[in-house]
Coordinates of C-alpha atoms and ligand atoms in Angstrom, one line a residue:
X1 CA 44.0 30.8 -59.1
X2 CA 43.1 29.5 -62.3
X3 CA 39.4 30.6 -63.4
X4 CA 38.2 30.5 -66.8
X5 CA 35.4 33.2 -66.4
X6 CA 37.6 36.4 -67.6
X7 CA 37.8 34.1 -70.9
X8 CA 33.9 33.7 -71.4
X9 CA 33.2 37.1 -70.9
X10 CA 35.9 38.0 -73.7
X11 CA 33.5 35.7 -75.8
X12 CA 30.8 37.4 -75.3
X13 CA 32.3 40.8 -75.5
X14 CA 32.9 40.3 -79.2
X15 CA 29.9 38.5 -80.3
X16 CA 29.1 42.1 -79.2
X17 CA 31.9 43.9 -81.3
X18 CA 30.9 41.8 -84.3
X19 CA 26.9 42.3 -84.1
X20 CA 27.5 46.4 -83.1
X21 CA 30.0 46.9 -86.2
X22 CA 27.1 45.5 -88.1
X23 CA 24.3 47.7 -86.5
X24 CA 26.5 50.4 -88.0
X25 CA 27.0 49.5 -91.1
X26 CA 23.7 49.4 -91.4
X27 CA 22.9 52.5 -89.6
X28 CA 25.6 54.2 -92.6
X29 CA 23.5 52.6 -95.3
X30 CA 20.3 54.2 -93.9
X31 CA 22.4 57.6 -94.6
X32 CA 22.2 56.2 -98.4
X33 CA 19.3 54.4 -98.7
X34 CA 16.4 55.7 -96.4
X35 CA 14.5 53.3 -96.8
X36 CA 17.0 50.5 -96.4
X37 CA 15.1 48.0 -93.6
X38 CA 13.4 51.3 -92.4
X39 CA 10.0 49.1 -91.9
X40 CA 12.1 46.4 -89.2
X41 CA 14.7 48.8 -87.6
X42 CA 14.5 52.8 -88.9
X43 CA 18.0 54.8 -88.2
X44 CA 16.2 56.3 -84.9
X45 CA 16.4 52.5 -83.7
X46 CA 19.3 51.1 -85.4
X47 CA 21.4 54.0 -83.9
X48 CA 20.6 53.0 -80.5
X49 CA 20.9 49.3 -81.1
X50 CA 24.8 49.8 -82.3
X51 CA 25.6 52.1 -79.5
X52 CA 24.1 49.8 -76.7
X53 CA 26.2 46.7 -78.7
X54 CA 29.8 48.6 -79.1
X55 CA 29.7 50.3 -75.6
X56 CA 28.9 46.6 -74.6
X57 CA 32.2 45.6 -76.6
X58 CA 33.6 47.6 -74.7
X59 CA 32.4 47.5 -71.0
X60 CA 32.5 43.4 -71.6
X61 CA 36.0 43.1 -73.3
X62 CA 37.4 45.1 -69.8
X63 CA 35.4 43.3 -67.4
X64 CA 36.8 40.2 -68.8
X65 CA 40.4 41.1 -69.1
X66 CA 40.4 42.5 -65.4
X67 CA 38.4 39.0 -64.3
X68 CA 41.2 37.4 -66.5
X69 CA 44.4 39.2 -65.3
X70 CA 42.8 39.0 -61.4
X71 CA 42.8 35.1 -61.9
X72 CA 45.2 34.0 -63.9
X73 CA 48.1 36.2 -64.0
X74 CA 48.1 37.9 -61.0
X75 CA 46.7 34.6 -59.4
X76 CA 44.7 35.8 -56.5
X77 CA 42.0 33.3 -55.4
X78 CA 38.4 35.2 -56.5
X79 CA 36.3 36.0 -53.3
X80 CA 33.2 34.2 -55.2
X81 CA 33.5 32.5 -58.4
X82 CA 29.9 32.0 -58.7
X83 CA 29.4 35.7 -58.7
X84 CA 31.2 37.0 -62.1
X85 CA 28.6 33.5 -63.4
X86 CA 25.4 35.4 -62.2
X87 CA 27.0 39.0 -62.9
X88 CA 27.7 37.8 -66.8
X89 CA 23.9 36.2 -67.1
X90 CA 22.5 39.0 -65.7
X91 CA 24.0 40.7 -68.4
X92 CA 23.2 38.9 -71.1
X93 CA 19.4 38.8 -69.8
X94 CA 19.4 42.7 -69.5
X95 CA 20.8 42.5 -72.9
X96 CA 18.3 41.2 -74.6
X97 CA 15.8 42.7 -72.4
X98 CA 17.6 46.0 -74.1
X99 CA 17.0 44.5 -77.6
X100 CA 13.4 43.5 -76.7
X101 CA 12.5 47.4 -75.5
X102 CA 14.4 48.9 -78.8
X103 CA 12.2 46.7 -81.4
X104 CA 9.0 46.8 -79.2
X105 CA 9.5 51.0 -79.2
X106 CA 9.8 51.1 -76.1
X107 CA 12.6 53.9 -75.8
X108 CA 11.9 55.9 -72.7
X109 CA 15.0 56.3 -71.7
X110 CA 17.5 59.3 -72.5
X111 CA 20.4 60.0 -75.3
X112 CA 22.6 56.6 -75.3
X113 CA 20.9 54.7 -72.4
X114 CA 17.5 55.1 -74.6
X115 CA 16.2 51.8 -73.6
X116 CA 13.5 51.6 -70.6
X117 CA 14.8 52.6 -67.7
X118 CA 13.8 49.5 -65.5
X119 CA 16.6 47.7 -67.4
X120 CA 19.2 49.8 -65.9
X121 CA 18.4 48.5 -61.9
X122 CA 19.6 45.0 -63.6
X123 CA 22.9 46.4 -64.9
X124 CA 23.0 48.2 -61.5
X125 CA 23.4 44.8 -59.9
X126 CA 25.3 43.4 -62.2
X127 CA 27.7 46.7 -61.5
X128 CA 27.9 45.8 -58.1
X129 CA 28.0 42.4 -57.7
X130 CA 31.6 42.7 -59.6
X131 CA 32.4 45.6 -57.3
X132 CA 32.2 43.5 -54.5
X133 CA 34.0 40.4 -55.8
X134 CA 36.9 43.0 -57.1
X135 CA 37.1 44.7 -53.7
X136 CA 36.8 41.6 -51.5
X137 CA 39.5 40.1 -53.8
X138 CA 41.7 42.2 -53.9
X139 CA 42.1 44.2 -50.6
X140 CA 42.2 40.3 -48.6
X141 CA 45.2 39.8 -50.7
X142 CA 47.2 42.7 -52.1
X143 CA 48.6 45.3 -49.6
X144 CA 50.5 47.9 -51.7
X145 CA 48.3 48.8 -54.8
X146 CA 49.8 49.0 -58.3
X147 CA 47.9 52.0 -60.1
X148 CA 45.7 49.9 -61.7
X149 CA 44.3 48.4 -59.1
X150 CA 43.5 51.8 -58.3
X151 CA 42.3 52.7 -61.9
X152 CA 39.9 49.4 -62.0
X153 CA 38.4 49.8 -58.1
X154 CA 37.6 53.4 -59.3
X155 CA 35.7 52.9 -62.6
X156 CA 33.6 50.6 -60.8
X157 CA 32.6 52.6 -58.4
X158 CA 31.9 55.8 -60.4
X159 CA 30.3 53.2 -63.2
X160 CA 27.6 52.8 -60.5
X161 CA 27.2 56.3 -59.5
X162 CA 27.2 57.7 -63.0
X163 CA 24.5 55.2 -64.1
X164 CA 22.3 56.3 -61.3
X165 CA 23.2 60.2 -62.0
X166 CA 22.4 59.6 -65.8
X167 CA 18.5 58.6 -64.5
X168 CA 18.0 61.6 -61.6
X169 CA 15.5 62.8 -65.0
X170 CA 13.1 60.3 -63.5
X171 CA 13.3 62.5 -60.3
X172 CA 10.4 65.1 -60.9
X173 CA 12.3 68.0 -59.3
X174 CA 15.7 67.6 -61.9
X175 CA 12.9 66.7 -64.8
X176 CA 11.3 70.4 -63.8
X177 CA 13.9 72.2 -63.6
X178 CA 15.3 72.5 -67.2
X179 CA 18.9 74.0 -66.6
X180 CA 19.2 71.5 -63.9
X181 CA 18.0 68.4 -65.7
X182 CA 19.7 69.3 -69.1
X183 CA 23.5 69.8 -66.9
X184 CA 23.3 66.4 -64.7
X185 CA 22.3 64.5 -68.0
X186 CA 25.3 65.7 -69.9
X187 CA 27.7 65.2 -67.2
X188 CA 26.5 61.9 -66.4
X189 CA 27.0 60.8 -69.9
X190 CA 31.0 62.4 -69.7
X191 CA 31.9 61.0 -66.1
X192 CA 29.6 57.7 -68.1
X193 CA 32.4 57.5 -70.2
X194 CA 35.3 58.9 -68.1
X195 CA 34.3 55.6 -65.4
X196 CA 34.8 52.7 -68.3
X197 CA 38.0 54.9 -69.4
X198 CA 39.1 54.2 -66.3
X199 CA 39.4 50.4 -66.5
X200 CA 40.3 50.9 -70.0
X201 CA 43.1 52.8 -69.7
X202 CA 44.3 51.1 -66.2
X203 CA 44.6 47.8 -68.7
X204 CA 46.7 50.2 -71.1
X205 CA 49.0 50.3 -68.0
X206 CA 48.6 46.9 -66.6
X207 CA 49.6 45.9 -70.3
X208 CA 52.5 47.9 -70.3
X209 CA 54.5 47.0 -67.2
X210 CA 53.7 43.0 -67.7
X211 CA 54.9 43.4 -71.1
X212 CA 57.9 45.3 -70.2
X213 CA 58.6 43.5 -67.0
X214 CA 58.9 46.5 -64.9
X215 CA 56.1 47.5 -62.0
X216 CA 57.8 50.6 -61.6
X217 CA 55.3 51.9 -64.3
X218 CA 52.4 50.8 -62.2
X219 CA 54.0 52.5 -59.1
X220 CA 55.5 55.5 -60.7
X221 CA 55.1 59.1 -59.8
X222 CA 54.0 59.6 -63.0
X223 CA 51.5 57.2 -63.5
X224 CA 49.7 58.4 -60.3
X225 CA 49.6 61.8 -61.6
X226 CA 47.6 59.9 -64.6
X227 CA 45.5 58.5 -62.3
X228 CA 44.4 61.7 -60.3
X229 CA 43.9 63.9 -63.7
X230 CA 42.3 60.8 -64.6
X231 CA 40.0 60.7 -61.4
X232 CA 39.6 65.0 -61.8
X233 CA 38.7 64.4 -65.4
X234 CA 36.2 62.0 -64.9
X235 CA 34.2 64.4 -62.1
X236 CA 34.8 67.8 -64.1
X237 CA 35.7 67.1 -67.7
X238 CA 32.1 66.9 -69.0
X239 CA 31.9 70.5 -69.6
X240 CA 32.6 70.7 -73.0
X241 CA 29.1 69.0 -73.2
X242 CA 27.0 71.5 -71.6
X243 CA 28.6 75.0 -73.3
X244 CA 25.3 75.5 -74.3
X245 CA 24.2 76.0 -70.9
X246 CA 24.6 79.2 -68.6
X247 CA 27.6 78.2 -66.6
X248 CA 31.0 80.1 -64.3
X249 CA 33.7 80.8 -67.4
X250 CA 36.0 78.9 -64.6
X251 CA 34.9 75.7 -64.8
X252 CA 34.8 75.1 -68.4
X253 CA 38.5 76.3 -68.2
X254 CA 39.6 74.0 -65.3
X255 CA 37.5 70.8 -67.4
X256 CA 39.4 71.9 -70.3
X257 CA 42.5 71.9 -68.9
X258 CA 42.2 68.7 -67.3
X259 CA 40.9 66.9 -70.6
X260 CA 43.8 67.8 -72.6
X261 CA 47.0 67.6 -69.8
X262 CA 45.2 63.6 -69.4
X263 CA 45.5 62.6 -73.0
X264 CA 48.8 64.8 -73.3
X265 CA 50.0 62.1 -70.3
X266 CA 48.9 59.1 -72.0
X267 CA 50.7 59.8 -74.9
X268 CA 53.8 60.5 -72.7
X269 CA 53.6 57.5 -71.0
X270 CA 53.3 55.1 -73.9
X271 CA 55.8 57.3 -75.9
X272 CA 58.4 56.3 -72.9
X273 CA 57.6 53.0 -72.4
X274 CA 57.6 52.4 -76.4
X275 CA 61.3 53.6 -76.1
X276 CA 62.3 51.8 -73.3
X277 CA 61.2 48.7 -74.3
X278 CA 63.6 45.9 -75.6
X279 CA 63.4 44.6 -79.1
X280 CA 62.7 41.2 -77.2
X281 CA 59.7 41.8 -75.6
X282 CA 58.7 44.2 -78.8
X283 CA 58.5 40.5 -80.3
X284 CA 57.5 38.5 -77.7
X285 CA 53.8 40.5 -77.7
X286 CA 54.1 42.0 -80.7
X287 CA 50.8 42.0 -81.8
X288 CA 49.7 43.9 -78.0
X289 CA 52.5 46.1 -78.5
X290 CA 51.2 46.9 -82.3
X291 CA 47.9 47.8 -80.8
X292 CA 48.9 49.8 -78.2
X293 CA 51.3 52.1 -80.5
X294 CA 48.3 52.5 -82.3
X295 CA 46.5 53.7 -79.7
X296 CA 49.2 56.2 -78.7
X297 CA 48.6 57.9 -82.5
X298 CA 44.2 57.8 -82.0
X299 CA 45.5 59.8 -78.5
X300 CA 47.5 62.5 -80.4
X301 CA 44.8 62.8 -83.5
X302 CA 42.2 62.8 -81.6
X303 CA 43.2 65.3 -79.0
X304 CA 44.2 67.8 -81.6
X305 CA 40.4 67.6 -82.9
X306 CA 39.5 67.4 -79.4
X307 CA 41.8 71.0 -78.5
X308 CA 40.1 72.8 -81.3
X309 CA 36.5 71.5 -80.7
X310 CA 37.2 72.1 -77.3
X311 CA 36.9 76.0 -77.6
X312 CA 33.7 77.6 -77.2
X313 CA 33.7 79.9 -80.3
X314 CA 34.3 76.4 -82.5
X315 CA 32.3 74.1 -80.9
X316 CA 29.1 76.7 -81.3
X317 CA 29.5 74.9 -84.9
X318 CA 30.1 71.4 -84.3
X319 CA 27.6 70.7 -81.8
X320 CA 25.4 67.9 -83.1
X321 CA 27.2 67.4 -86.2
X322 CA 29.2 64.7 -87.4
X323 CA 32.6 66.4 -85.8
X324 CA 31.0 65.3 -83.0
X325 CA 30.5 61.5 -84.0
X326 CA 34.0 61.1 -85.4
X327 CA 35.2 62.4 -81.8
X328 CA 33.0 59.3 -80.1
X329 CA 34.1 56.7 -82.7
X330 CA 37.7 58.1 -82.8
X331 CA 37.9 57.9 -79.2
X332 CA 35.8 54.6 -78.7
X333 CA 37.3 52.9 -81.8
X334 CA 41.3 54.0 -82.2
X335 CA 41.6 54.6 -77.9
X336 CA 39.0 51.9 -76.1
X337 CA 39.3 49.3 -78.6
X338 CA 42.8 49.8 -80.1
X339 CA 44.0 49.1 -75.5
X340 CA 41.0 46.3 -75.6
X341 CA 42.3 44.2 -78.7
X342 CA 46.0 44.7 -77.6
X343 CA 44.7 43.4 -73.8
X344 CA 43.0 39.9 -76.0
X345 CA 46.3 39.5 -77.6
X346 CA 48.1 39.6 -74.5
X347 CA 45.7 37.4 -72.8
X348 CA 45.3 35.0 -76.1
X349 CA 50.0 34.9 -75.8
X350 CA 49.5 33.6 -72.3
X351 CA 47.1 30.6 -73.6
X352 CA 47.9 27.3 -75.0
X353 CA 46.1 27.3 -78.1
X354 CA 48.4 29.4 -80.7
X355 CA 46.6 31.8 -83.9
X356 CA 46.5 29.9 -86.7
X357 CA 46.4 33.1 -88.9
X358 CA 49.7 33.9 -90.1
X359 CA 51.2 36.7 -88.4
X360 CA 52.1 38.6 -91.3
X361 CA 48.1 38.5 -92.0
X362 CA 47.5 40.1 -88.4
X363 CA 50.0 42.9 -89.0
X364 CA 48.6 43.8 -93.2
X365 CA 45.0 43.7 -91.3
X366 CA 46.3 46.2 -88.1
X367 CA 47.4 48.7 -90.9
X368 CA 44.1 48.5 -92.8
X369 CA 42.1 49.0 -89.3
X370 CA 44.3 51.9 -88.7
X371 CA 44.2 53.4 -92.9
X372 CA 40.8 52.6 -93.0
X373 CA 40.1 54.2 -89.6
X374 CA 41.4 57.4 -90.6
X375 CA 39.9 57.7 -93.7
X376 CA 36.3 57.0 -92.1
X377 CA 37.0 59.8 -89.3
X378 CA 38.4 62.1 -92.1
X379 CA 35.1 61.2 -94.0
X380 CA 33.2 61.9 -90.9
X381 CA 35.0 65.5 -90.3
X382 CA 34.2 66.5 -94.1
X383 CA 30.3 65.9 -93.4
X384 CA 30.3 67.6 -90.2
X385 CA 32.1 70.8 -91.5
X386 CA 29.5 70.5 -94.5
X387 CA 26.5 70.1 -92.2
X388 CA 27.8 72.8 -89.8
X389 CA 28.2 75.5 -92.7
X390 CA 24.5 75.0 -94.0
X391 CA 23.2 75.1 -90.7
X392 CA 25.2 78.4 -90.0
X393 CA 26.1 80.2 -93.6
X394 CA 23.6 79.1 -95.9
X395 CA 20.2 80.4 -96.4
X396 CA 17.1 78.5 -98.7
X397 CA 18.8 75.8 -98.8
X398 CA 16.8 72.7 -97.7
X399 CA 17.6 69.7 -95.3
X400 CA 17.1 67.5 -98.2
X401 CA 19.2 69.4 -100.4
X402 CA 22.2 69.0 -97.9
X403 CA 21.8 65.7 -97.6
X404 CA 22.1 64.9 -101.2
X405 CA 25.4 67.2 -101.5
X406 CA 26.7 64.9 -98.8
X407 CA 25.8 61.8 -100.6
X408 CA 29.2 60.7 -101.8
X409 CA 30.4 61.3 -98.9
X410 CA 28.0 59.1 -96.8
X411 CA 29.2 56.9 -99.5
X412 CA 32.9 57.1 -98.8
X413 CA 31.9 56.6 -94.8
X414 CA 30.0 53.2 -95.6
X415 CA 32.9 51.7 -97.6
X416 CA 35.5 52.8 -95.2
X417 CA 32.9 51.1 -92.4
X418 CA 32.8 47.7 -94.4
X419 CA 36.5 47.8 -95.2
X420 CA 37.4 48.9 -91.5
X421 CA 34.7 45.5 -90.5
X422 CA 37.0 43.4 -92.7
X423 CA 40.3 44.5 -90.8
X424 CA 38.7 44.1 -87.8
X425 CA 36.8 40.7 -88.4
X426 CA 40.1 39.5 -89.3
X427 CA 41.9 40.3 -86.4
X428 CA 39.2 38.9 -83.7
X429 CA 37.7 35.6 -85.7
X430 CA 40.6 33.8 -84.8
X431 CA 40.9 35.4 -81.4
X432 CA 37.0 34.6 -81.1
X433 CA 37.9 30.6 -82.0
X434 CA 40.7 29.9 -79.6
X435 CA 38.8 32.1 -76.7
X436 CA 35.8 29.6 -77.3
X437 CA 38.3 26.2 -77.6
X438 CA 40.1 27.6 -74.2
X439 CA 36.9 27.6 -72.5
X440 CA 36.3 24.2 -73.8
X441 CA 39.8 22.4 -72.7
X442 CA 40.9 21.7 -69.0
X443 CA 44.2 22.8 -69.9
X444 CA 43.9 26.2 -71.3
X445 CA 46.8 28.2 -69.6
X446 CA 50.3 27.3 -70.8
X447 CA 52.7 26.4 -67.7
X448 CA 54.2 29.7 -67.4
X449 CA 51.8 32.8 -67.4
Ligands
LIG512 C1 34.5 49.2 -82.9 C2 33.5 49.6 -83.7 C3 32.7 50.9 -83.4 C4 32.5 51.6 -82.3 C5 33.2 51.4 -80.9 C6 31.5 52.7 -82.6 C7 31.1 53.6 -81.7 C8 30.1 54.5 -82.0 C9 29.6 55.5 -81.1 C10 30.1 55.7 -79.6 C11 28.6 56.2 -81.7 C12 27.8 57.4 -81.1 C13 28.3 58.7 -81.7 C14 27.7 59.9 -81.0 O1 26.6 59.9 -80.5 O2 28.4 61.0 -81.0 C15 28.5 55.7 -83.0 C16 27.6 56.1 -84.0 C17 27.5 55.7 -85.2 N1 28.3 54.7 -85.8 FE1 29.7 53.6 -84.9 N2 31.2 52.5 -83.9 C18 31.9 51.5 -84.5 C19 31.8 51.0 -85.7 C20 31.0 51.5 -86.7 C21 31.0 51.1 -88.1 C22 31.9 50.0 -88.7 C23 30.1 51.8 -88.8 C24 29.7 51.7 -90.2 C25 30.0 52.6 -91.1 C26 29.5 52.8 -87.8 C27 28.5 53.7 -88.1 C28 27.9 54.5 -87.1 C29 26.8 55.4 -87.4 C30 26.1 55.5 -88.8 C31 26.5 56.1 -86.2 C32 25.4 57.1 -86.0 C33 25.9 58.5 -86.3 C34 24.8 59.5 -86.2 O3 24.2 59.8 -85.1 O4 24.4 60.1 -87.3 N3 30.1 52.6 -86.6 N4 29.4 54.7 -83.2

């Protein structure tokens, strides 16, 4: 049944997009100009403020498009509409509760959830409330689940786990016990990220078998397979976080294992569908099915930087370098985002209102997000390798004195971030105007969705 709430949180998911690329890009200018706005928002807080705002992109953009797909394409009747009203306010409450505790210091919290952790019983309920209208949904009203149904049901659930897990540091006998303490926090923040991939990449597959017209890829062998390495992945793959910590050589092996076969299937399965798909529907969505290709090269690059970082001996050098950030914005930029925008075109192709930019703009502006992109990781590599070989090789050399060898470089990264902005603005400004007109108008799906 018809419900326009999916749409509204797409609205707010990139407001969020839009103010988090611009935390960044002002984060990268602090790397130039240390002084640059230090007195308002120093890089120890604007890090945390873009952070917060992309992996809100991001967990908003997929709550929408599920709310969206649940509603209006799939057209089950929503257990509660009013809930997915009070789960989005409560949202946007704790967000600028989240704001609020950044700029006011207060920063209790731990790694990327460094806000107060009061704020995070809010998102808790937030969390759940959606669990329960997903659930209730879907189990009165579907009886053999695609795999996405699966994929969605089991990010939320794990969503709320893992955001309990990540504050078990409050609990006086993890915060004593170091070893303990330092392992749950790490693997909270990789099952953290392993529970939204989960809704992410079950929209990569709802995506794929609307476009294509075919549920055998929701029901296939295959894709199940993806869902359980998925599911295995998400409870053992954080252990390339904790190398540092005393540990069985077995279970880093089995987490490595499992990391790499995922990705190694996801670029399988959108390698096969790529080539069984008609030049008709290749039109028909082709900016979804743009976005998704793209996402199927930021799998393979990424899990070849991935497979090397991945082994112990190389990732004694990388560890808290910027190898490591080009694998989080890699991964949350050219995977999570790349599926999300692809899912907003898809949605936008089912609504009335059509782009007004030309499409030949769209397609010049996904290459420049994808150039651009590359060129900022590469950027990002070449600083971390630098960083890693002073910390490692070099002796009397000072902190400062790196940092101004790496000046061009941090140079290089900022224009790649405002060019990479551009492509991106681009792209979602129009998507942004006809979300926000659809909300407006009675009549916002066409006839046939
Ligand atoms: C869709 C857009 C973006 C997403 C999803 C994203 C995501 C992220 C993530 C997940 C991190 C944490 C990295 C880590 O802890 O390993 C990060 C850090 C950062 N990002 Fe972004 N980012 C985006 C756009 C940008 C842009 C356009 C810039 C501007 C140049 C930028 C600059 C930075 C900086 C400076 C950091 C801090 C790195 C450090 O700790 O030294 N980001 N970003």
């Amino acid at each position: 049944m018809k419900n326009k709430i999916g749409l509204v949180f797409l609205v707010a998911s990139l407001l969020a997009l839009i103010t988090g690329m611009f935390f960044g890009l002002f984060a990268s200018l602090q790397y130039i100009i240390p002084d640059f706005f230090k007195a308002y928002i120093p890089f120890s807080k604007m890090r945390p403020f873009h952070v917060t705002t992309v992996i809100s992109w991001i967990v908003l953009c997929a709550t929408g498009s599920i709310y969206f797909f649940i509603s209006n394409t799939e057209k089950l009747k929503l257990y509660s509409t009013k809930l997915p009203k009070v789960h989005l306010l409560i949202f946007l409450i704790t967000a600028i509760g989240i704001y609020i505790s950044f700029l006011s210091g207060k920063m209790e919290g731990r790694e990327y959830l460094s806000y107060s952790p009061i704020l995070t019983i809010p998102i808790l309920i937030g969390w759940i409330l959606f669990g329960i209208n997903y659930f209730k949904t879907i189990r009165n009203q579907v009886k053999n689940w695609p795999v996405y149904y699966w994929m969605w049901g089991t990010g939320i659930v794990f969503m709320i786990y893992h955001l309990c897990e990540a504050h078990f540091w409050l609990i006086p006998s993890f915060r004593t016990h170091f070893i303990k303490d330092i392992s749950v926090q790490w693997k909270s923040y990789g099952s953290f990220v392993g529970s939204w991939n989960m809704l992410v990449y079950g929209i990569a597959i709802y995506l794929m078998s609307k476009i294509k017209n075919d549920t055998s890829i929701a029901f296939g062998k295959k894709t199940f397979f993806f869902y359980f390495l998925g599911l295995t992945n998400l409870m053992f793959g954080w252990a390339h976080h904790t190398y540092v910590i005393p540990m069985p050589t077995w279970i880093r092996y089995v987490a490595y294992g499992v990391s790499m076969t995922e990705w190694i299937l996801l670029i399988h399965i959108i390698y096969s569908w790529k080539q069984s798909l008609g030049k008709e529907k290749k039109k028909e969505f082709s900016l979804a099915y743009r976005f998704l290709i793209s996402t199927d090269i930021w799998v393979f690059i990424n899990l070849i930087l991935a497979l090397l970082f991945s082994i112990p001996a190389i990732n004694f050098f990388t560890h808290g370098t910027h190898i490591t950030v080009a694998h989080s914005m890699g991964t949350t930029i050219g995977i999570n985002t790349s599926i999300l925008l692809a899912s907003i075109f898809f949605i936008v192709s089912k609504l009335k209102l059509k782009n007004p930019l030309k499409l030949i703009t769209i397609k010049r502006s996904i290459v420049l997000y994808n150039v651009t992109l590359f060129l900022f990781f590469v950027t990002l590599l070449f600083a971390g390798v630098k960083r890693s070989h002073w910390i490692y090789f070099t002796k009397d050399i000072h902190f400062s004195q790196m940092q101004d060898s790496l000046y061009l470089a941090y140079i290089a990264f900022f224009i790649f971030g405002v060019i990479l902005v551009i492509s991106i603005l681009v792209i979602i400004i129009p998507l942004l105007v006809i979300l926000l007109k659809s909300v407006r108008s009675k009549e916002y799906l066409k006839k046939k969705t």
